[in-house]
Structures are given as C-alpha cells and as structure tokens.
C-alpha cells in the first residue's frame, strides 16, 4: 500500500509548458557552450551524445570535462530571475494537501532553485524533506542511492512510496530499485511507452489523485 509520495519538482509540480523548462534548457546550453568553448549547436550535440550515460548535464561535465566549480553552473542555469518564467497556481497547495499523504521532494536541481520554486507556490512546508543534487554529491536520479538514501532519511522505503517524475530515465531508475512510479508527461509523447513498461501515467499533477486509487 502506498503511504508516501516521493515527488520531483520541475515539470512535475508545474507544467513543462510554463516557460521555465525552456529557460533552464537555454541557460544550460549556453553554459555548456561557454564552458567547452564551442558554438551552442556543437555543445548541444556533444551533450545529446553523452547524456544517455549520465543522470544530469552537471554529472557529465564533471566526469568528462573536469568541471570543478559546480556553483558556477548552478548560478548560470538557475538565476533568481528564473521565477519570471513561472505562473502562479493557487490550486496547487490545497490540491497537494487533499492527497493526504506525507510527501518528500527529490530534485536534480540545486537547493536554491528548489526552495525558490517551492516558496513561489507557497508549498515549502508541505514536505518531510527536500533533497537536491548536492545531497547526493552530484549523483542524483537515476542513481539507486539517490532514491534509497532520500527515503531512508525520511523513514520510508521503496515499497511504501510512489515516485512521480517527468523523466522516463528517472522513473525507470526507481523501478530498478523495486519501486512503483508514475510518469508525468504533459504532451502525451511517452504515454504508450510508459504504460508498456508498467508505469502509471498522468498528463499533470492534478491527475495524481485518481491514479492513487490504483495503488
């Protein structure tokens, strides 16, 4: 029985179409190009080729290109001005409370970004804990320990926790450690794939309540 929700943040608690997803991607691509000293399109190609082997762009840059100053990456990709890319959602807080499940946040973003977004939506106090990429020393989702250490820290396990995320790679990672997961996919691009692999599937966070009845 599901007694606890392990939730992603970006493109999960708010829609990918909000504008922040595009903003984060654009800033990330600029950082990659500047750091590697290549044109943006070349940086994009290099990242696309390498990323299947890594959980995040940051992990790739640290592993293959000797990035030492991860804070410079965080500052470039997640400036305070990023909040202008979000739209208020007054329904989110009461909706999450209506689920009547303890919740924990697990994000591959830095804590400053997570706290900024949670404060923006007025939901910072709803979680047992907020676990960012630095908590896992840069090895976030889909590394097994990112799920297991997070759950252990809040007194839960993969057997009693449902994981909700917008990345197939990350829900697959949770399944591999023995858990059940739901994919959030606003566009419907991965619906058939997600369902064929045994994942729950929703277009937005507001469909999660109905999905919970299946668990």
PDB file of C-alpha atoms in Angstrom:
ATOM      1  CA  UNK A   1       0.000   0.000   0.000  1.00  0.00           C
ATOM      2  CA  UNK A   2       1.260   3.465  -0.883  1.00  0.00           C
ATOM      3  CA  UNK A   3       1.750   5.529   2.264  1.00  0.00           C
ATOM      4  CA  UNK A   4       4.169   8.173   0.993  1.00  0.00           C
ATOM      5  CA  UNK A   5       4.796  10.228  -2.151  1.00  0.00           C
ATOM      6  CA  UNK A   6       8.277  10.908  -3.494  1.00  0.00           C
ATOM      7  CA  UNK A   7       7.856  13.839  -5.860  1.00  0.00           C
ATOM      8  CA  UNK A   8      10.026  15.521  -8.446  1.00  0.00           C
ATOM      9  CA  UNK A   9       9.809  19.307  -8.750  1.00  0.00           C
ATOM     10  CA  UNK A  10      10.358  20.766 -12.216  1.00  0.00           C
ATOM     11  CA  UNK A  11       7.814  19.844 -14.897  1.00  0.00           C
ATOM     12  CA  UNK A  12       6.068  17.696 -12.292  1.00  0.00           C
ATOM     13  CA  UNK A  13       4.525  20.071  -9.757  1.00  0.00           C
ATOM     14  CA  UNK A  14       4.082  22.647 -12.512  1.00  0.00           C
ATOM     15  CA  UNK A  15       3.669  22.076 -16.280  1.00  0.00           C
ATOM     16  CA  UNK A  16       6.615  21.855 -18.659  1.00  0.00           C
ATOM     17  CA  UNK A  17       4.860  24.423 -20.835  1.00  0.00           C
ATOM     18  CA  UNK A  18       5.180  27.069 -18.116  1.00  0.00           C
ATOM     19  CA  UNK A  19       8.277  28.576 -19.696  1.00  0.00           C
ATOM     20  CA  UNK A  20      10.787  27.613 -17.043  1.00  0.00           C
ATOM     21  CA  UNK A  21      11.676  24.361 -18.786  1.00  0.00           C
ATOM     22  CA  UNK A  22      12.680  26.254 -21.912  1.00  0.00           C
ATOM     23  CA  UNK A  23      14.531  28.851 -19.865  1.00  0.00           C
ATOM     24  CA  UNK A  24      16.516  26.253 -17.919  1.00  0.00           C
ATOM     25  CA  UNK A  25      17.403  24.410 -21.115  1.00  0.00           C
ATOM     26  CA  UNK A  26      18.552  27.577 -22.879  1.00  0.00           C
ATOM     27  CA  UNK A  27      20.701  28.680 -19.947  1.00  0.00           C
ATOM     28  CA  UNK A  28      22.137  25.193 -19.620  1.00  0.00           C
ATOM     29  CA  UNK A  29      23.060  25.075 -23.297  1.00  0.00           C
ATOM     30  CA  UNK A  30      24.752  28.464 -23.048  1.00  0.00           C
ATOM     31  CA  UNK A  31      26.763  27.352 -20.035  1.00  0.00           C
ATOM     32  CA  UNK A  32      27.847  24.155 -21.803  1.00  0.00           C
ATOM     33  CA  UNK A  33      28.940  26.081 -24.894  1.00  0.00           C
ATOM     34  CA  UNK A  34      30.784  28.721 -22.883  1.00  0.00           C
ATOM     35  CA  UNK A  35      32.473  26.178 -20.624  1.00  0.00           C
ATOM     36  CA  UNK A  36      33.581  23.947 -23.505  1.00  0.00           C
ATOM     37  CA  UNK A  37      34.354  26.965 -25.698  1.00  0.00           C
ATOM     38  CA  UNK A  38      32.333  25.671 -28.619  1.00  0.00           C
ATOM     39  CA  UNK A  39      29.329  27.028 -30.565  1.00  0.00           C
ATOM     40  CA  UNK A  40      25.968  26.348 -28.942  1.00  0.00           C
ATOM     41  CA  UNK A  41      24.890  23.860 -31.615  1.00  0.00           C
ATOM     42  CA  UNK A  42      28.095  21.871 -31.140  1.00  0.00           C
ATOM     43  CA  UNK A  43      27.619  21.912 -27.391  1.00  0.00           C
ATOM     44  CA  UNK A  44      24.078  20.642 -27.846  1.00  0.00           C
ATOM     45  CA  UNK A  45      25.306  17.769 -30.000  1.00  0.00           C
ATOM     46  CA  UNK A  46      28.018  16.843 -27.520  1.00  0.00           C
ATOM     47  CA  UNK A  47      25.562  16.880 -24.640  1.00  0.00           C
ATOM     48  CA  UNK A  48      22.984  14.821 -26.544  1.00  0.00           C
ATOM     49  CA  UNK A  49      25.587  12.189 -27.367  1.00  0.00           C
ATOM     50  CA  UNK A  50      26.891  11.941 -23.808  1.00  0.00           C
ATOM     51  CA  UNK A  51      23.766  12.313 -21.693  1.00  0.00           C
ATOM     52  CA  UNK A  52      22.405   8.747 -22.070  1.00  0.00           C
ATOM     53  CA  UNK A  53      25.334   7.669 -19.918  1.00  0.00           C
ATOM     54  CA  UNK A  54      24.717  10.209 -17.153  1.00  0.00           C
ATOM     55  CA  UNK A  55      21.945  11.296 -14.855  1.00  0.00           C
ATOM     56  CA  UNK A  56      22.453  15.009 -15.456  1.00  0.00           C
ATOM     57  CA  UNK A  57      24.346  17.512 -17.575  1.00  0.00           C
ATOM     58  CA  UNK A  58      26.302  18.518 -14.475  1.00  0.00           C
ATOM     59  CA  UNK A  59      27.439  14.949 -13.881  1.00  0.00           C
ATOM     60  CA  UNK A  60      28.647  14.723 -17.491  1.00  0.00           C
ATOM     61  CA  UNK A  61      30.594  17.990 -17.292  1.00  0.00           C
ATOM     62  CA  UNK A  62      32.234  16.973 -14.023  1.00  0.00           C
ATOM     63  CA  UNK A  63      33.113  13.488 -15.222  1.00  0.00           C
ATOM     64  CA  UNK A  64      34.271  14.115 -18.779  1.00  0.00           C
ATOM     65  CA  UNK A  65      35.251  17.791 -18.829  1.00  0.00           C
ATOM     66  CA  UNK A  66      36.677  18.381 -15.358  1.00  0.00           C
ATOM     67  CA  UNK A  67      34.137  20.946 -14.198  1.00  0.00           C
ATOM     68  CA  UNK A  68      35.161  21.800 -10.633  1.00  0.00           C
ATOM     69  CA  UNK A  69      33.041  24.823  -9.783  1.00  0.00           C
ATOM     70  CA  UNK A  70      29.542  23.386  -9.748  1.00  0.00           C
ATOM     71  CA  UNK A  71      28.229  26.562  -8.119  1.00  0.00           C
ATOM     72  CA  UNK A  72      29.054  28.485 -11.290  1.00  0.00           C
ATOM     73  CA  UNK A  73      26.836  26.034 -13.158  1.00  0.00           C
ATOM     74  CA  UNK A  74      24.005  26.425 -10.661  1.00  0.00           C
ATOM     75  CA  UNK A  75      24.250  30.217 -10.763  1.00  0.00           C
ATOM     76  CA  UNK A  76      24.139  30.296 -14.548  1.00  0.00           C
ATOM     77  CA  UNK A  77      21.311  27.809 -15.005  1.00  0.00           C
ATOM     78  CA  UNK A  78      19.170  28.885 -12.039  1.00  0.00           C
ATOM     79  CA  UNK A  79      19.398  32.679 -11.521  1.00  0.00           C
ATOM     80  CA  UNK A  80      16.835  34.325  -9.206  1.00  0.00           C
ATOM     81  CA  UNK A  81      15.165  35.841 -12.275  1.00  0.00           C
ATOM     82  CA  UNK A  82      14.012  32.367 -13.349  1.00  0.00           C
ATOM     83  CA  UNK A  83      10.840  32.863 -11.307  1.00  0.00           C
ATOM     84  CA  UNK A  84       9.545  35.189 -14.026  1.00  0.00           C
ATOM     85  CA  UNK A  85       9.105  32.058 -16.146  1.00  0.00           C
ATOM     86  CA  UNK A  86       6.534  30.560 -13.762  1.00  0.00           C
ATOM     87  CA  UNK A  87       2.829  31.260 -13.410  1.00  0.00           C
ATOM     88  CA  UNK A  88       1.051  31.275 -10.066  1.00  0.00           C
ATOM     89  CA  UNK A  89      -1.162  28.292  -9.266  1.00  0.00           C
ATOM     90  CA  UNK A  90      -3.374  28.969  -6.274  1.00  0.00           C
ATOM     91  CA  UNK A  91      -4.843  25.467  -6.507  1.00  0.00           C
ATOM     92  CA  UNK A  92      -1.590  23.588  -6.051  1.00  0.00           C
ATOM     93  CA  UNK A  93      -1.270  23.860  -2.275  1.00  0.00           C
ATOM     94  CA  UNK A  94      -4.829  22.774  -1.432  1.00  0.00           C
ATOM     95  CA  UNK A  95      -4.606  20.018  -4.016  1.00  0.00           C
ATOM     96  CA  UNK A  96      -1.413  18.545  -2.580  1.00  0.00           C
ATOM     97  CA  UNK A  97      -2.918  18.695   0.900  1.00  0.00           C
ATOM     98  CA  UNK A  98      -6.013  16.899  -0.372  1.00  0.00           C
ATOM     99  CA  UNK A  99      -3.896  13.879  -1.313  1.00  0.00           C
ATOM    100  CA  UNK A 100      -3.497  13.214   2.422  1.00  0.00           C
ATOM    101  CA  UNK A 101      -0.126  11.535   2.019  1.00  0.00           C
ATOM    102  CA  UNK A 102       3.212  12.545   3.521  1.00  0.00           C
ATOM    103  CA  UNK A 103       5.400  13.893   0.720  1.00  0.00           C
ATOM    104  CA  UNK A 104       9.117  14.241   0.074  1.00  0.00           C
ATOM    105  CA  UNK A 105      10.760  16.226  -2.719  1.00  0.00           C
ATOM    106  CA  UNK A 106      13.646  14.768  -4.734  1.00  0.00           C
ATOM    107  CA  UNK A 107      15.170  17.024  -7.384  1.00  0.00           C
ATOM    108  CA  UNK A 108      18.280  17.036  -9.547  1.00  0.00           C
ATOM    109  CA  UNK A 109      18.355  20.824  -9.231  1.00  0.00           C
ATOM    110  CA  UNK A 110      20.246  22.733  -6.506  1.00  0.00           C
ATOM    111  CA  UNK A 111      18.592  23.652  -3.222  1.00  0.00           C
ATOM    112  CA  UNK A 112      18.426  27.371  -4.008  1.00  0.00           C
ATOM    113  CA  UNK A 113      16.298  26.641  -7.063  1.00  0.00           C
ATOM    114  CA  UNK A 114      14.094  24.147  -5.244  1.00  0.00           C
ATOM    115  CA  UNK A 115      13.450  26.498  -2.336  1.00  0.00           C
ATOM    116  CA  UNK A 116      12.781  29.398  -4.688  1.00  0.00           C
ATOM    117  CA  UNK A 117      10.153  27.455  -6.627  1.00  0.00           C
ATOM    118  CA  UNK A 118       8.539  25.959  -3.529  1.00  0.00           C
ATOM    119  CA  UNK A 119       8.275  29.407  -1.943  1.00  0.00           C
ATOM    120  CA  UNK A 120       6.800  30.781  -5.168  1.00  0.00           C
ATOM    121  CA  UNK A 121       3.964  28.266  -4.974  1.00  0.00           C
ATOM    122  CA  UNK A 122       3.644  28.544  -1.196  1.00  0.00           C
ATOM    123  CA  UNK A 123       4.256  24.851  -0.571  1.00  0.00           C
ATOM    124  CA  UNK A 124       7.643  24.787   1.174  1.00  0.00           C
ATOM    125  CA  UNK A 125       6.146  23.482   4.401  1.00  0.00           C
ATOM    126  CA  UNK A 126       4.343  20.511   2.875  1.00  0.00           C
ATOM    127  CA  UNK A 127       7.309  18.149   2.612  1.00  0.00           C
ATOM    128  CA  UNK A 128       9.060  15.841   5.057  1.00  0.00           C
ATOM    129  CA  UNK A 129      12.273  16.935   3.397  1.00  0.00           C
ATOM    130  CA  UNK A 130      13.700  18.493   0.254  1.00  0.00           C
ATOM    131  CA  UNK A 131      16.640  16.611  -1.260  1.00  0.00           C
ATOM    132  CA  UNK A 132      18.649  18.271  -4.006  1.00  0.00           C
ATOM    133  CA  UNK A 133      21.509  17.242  -6.281  1.00  0.00           C
ATOM    134  CA  UNK A 134      24.172  18.282  -3.763  1.00  0.00           C
ATOM    135  CA  UNK A 135      22.707  15.992  -1.093  1.00  0.00           C
ATOM    136  CA  UNK A 136      23.819  13.123  -3.308  1.00  0.00           C
ATOM    137  CA  UNK A 137      27.210  14.669  -4.132  1.00  0.00           C
ATOM    138  CA  UNK A 138      26.180  15.302  -7.712  1.00  0.00           C
ATOM    139  CA  UNK A 139      24.984  11.745  -8.341  1.00  0.00           C
ATOM    140  CA  UNK A 140      21.244  12.297  -8.343  1.00  0.00           C
ATOM    141  CA  UNK A 141      18.482  10.459 -10.147  1.00  0.00           C
ATOM    142  CA  UNK A 142      18.618   7.815 -11.607  1.00  0.00           C
ATOM    143  CA  UNK A 143      21.454   6.538  -9.392  1.00  0.00           C
ATOM    144  CA  UNK A 144      19.976   3.991  -6.956  1.00  0.00           C
ATOM    145  CA  UNK A 145      21.373   5.691  -3.854  1.00  0.00           C
ATOM    146  CA  UNK A 146      19.598   8.944  -4.699  1.00  0.00           C
ATOM    147  CA  UNK A 147      16.259   7.235  -4.110  1.00  0.00           C
ATOM    148  CA  UNK A 148      17.311   4.946  -1.281  1.00  0.00           C
ATOM    149  CA  UNK A 149      19.164   7.482   0.863  1.00  0.00           C
ATOM    150  CA  UNK A 150      16.382  10.030   0.420  1.00  0.00           C
ATOM    151  CA  UNK A 151      13.727   7.563   1.511  1.00  0.00           C
ATOM    152  CA  UNK A 152      15.813   6.340   4.431  1.00  0.00           C
ATOM    153  CA  UNK A 153      16.274   9.919   5.625  1.00  0.00           C
ATOM    154  CA  UNK A 154      12.511  10.402   5.949  1.00  0.00           C
ATOM    155  CA  UNK A 155      11.735   6.953   7.318  1.00  0.00           C
ATOM    156  CA  UNK A 156      10.174   5.429   4.217  1.00  0.00           C
ATOM    157  CA  UNK A 157      11.034   2.713   1.700  1.00  0.00           C
ATOM    158  CA  UNK A 158      10.515   1.934  -1.973  1.00  0.00           C
ATOM    159  CA  UNK A 159       7.737  -0.476  -1.052  1.00  0.00           C
ATOM    160  CA  UNK A 160       5.561   2.157   0.621  1.00  0.00           C
ATOM    161  CA  UNK A 161       6.478   5.117  -1.615  1.00  0.00           C
ATOM    162  CA  UNK A 162       5.173   6.107  -5.035  1.00  0.00           C
ATOM    163  CA  UNK A 163       7.638   8.100  -7.139  1.00  0.00           C
ATOM    164  CA  UNK A 164       6.336  10.780  -9.522  1.00  0.00           C
ATOM    165  CA  UNK A 165       8.622  12.342 -12.156  1.00  0.00           C
ATOM    166  CA  UNK A 166       8.573  13.672 -15.716  1.00  0.00           C
ATOM    167  CA  UNK A 167      11.654  11.774 -16.963  1.00  0.00           C
ATOM    168  CA  UNK A 168      11.466   8.201 -18.253  1.00  0.00           C
ATOM    169  CA  UNK A 169      15.090   7.703 -17.219  1.00  0.00           C
ATOM    170  CA  UNK A 170      14.274   8.570 -13.633  1.00  0.00           C
ATOM    171  CA  UNK A 171      11.086   6.526 -13.260  1.00  0.00           C
ATOM    172  CA  UNK A 172      12.978   3.594 -14.754  1.00  0.00           C
ATOM    173  CA  UNK A 173      15.675   4.109 -12.148  1.00  0.00           C
ATOM    174  CA  UNK A 174      13.105   3.943  -9.368  1.00  0.00           C
ATOM    175  CA  UNK A 175      11.571   0.796 -10.807  1.00  0.00           C
ATOM    176  CA  UNK A 176      15.017  -0.804 -10.885  1.00  0.00           C
ATOM    177  CA  UNK A 177      15.342  -0.409  -7.110  1.00  0.00           C
ATOM    178  CA  UNK A 178      11.983  -2.102  -6.635  1.00  0.00           C
ATOM    179  CA  UNK A 179       9.560   0.808  -6.514  1.00  0.00           C
ATOM    180  CA  UNK A 180       6.402   1.864  -8.308  1.00  0.00           C
ATOM    181  CA  UNK A 181       6.431   5.084 -10.315  1.00  0.00           C
ATOM    182  CA  UNK A 182       4.204   7.449 -12.254  1.00  0.00           C
ATOM    183  CA  UNK A 183       5.355   9.412 -15.297  1.00  0.00           C
ATOM    184  CA  UNK A 184       4.123  12.984 -15.766  1.00  0.00           C
ATOM    185  CA  UNK A 185       4.015  13.703 -19.500  1.00  0.00           C
ATOM    186  CA  UNK A 186       2.160  16.847 -20.498  1.00  0.00           C
ATOM    187  CA  UNK A 187       2.400  16.278 -24.254  1.00  0.00           C
ATOM    188  CA  UNK A 188       1.490  12.599 -24.367  1.00  0.00           C
ATOM    189  CA  UNK A 189       4.726  11.743 -26.161  1.00  0.00           C
ATOM    190  CA  UNK A 190       5.614   8.839 -23.885  1.00  0.00           C
ATOM    191  CA  UNK A 191       2.187   7.507 -22.948  1.00  0.00           C
ATOM    192  CA  UNK A 192       2.418   4.237 -24.871  1.00  0.00           C
ATOM    193  CA  UNK A 193       5.999   3.618 -23.781  1.00  0.00           C
ATOM    194  CA  UNK A 194       5.304   4.376 -20.127  1.00  0.00           C
ATOM    195  CA  UNK A 195       2.283   2.126 -19.961  1.00  0.00           C
ATOM    196  CA  UNK A 196       4.060  -0.684 -21.813  1.00  0.00           C
ATOM    197  CA  UNK A 197       6.771  -0.610 -19.142  1.00  0.00           C
ATOM    198  CA  UNK A 198       4.289  -0.748 -16.288  1.00  0.00           C
ATOM    199  CA  UNK A 199       4.396   2.845 -15.108  1.00  0.00           C
ATOM    200  CA  UNK A 200       1.450   4.921 -14.057  1.00  0.00           C
ATOM    201  CA  UNK A 201       0.835   7.768 -16.465  1.00  0.00           C
ATOM    202  CA  UNK A 202      -0.609  11.251 -15.992  1.00  0.00           C
ATOM    203  CA  UNK A 203      -0.575  14.447 -18.043  1.00  0.00           C
ATOM    204  CA  UNK A 204      -0.306  16.720 -14.995  1.00  0.00           C
ATOM    205  CA  UNK A 205      -0.074  16.586 -11.223  1.00  0.00           C
ATOM    206  CA  UNK A 206      -3.818  17.119 -10.887  1.00  0.00           C
ATOM    207  CA  UNK A 207      -4.444  13.632 -12.248  1.00  0.00           C
ATOM    208  CA  UNK A 208      -2.424  12.026  -9.468  1.00  0.00           C
ATOM    209  CA  UNK A 209      -5.345  11.740  -7.038  1.00  0.00           C
ATOM    210  CA  UNK A 210      -7.226   9.445  -9.394  1.00  0.00           C
ATOM    211  CA  UNK A 211      -4.052   7.483 -10.111  1.00  0.00           C
ATOM    212  CA  UNK A 212      -3.569   6.847  -6.389  1.00  0.00           C
ATOM    213  CA  UNK A 213      -6.763   4.811  -6.313  1.00  0.00           C
ATOM    214  CA  UNK A 214      -4.942   2.201  -8.414  1.00  0.00           C
ATOM    215  CA  UNK A 215      -2.295   1.707  -5.753  1.00  0.00           C
TER     216      UNK A 215
END
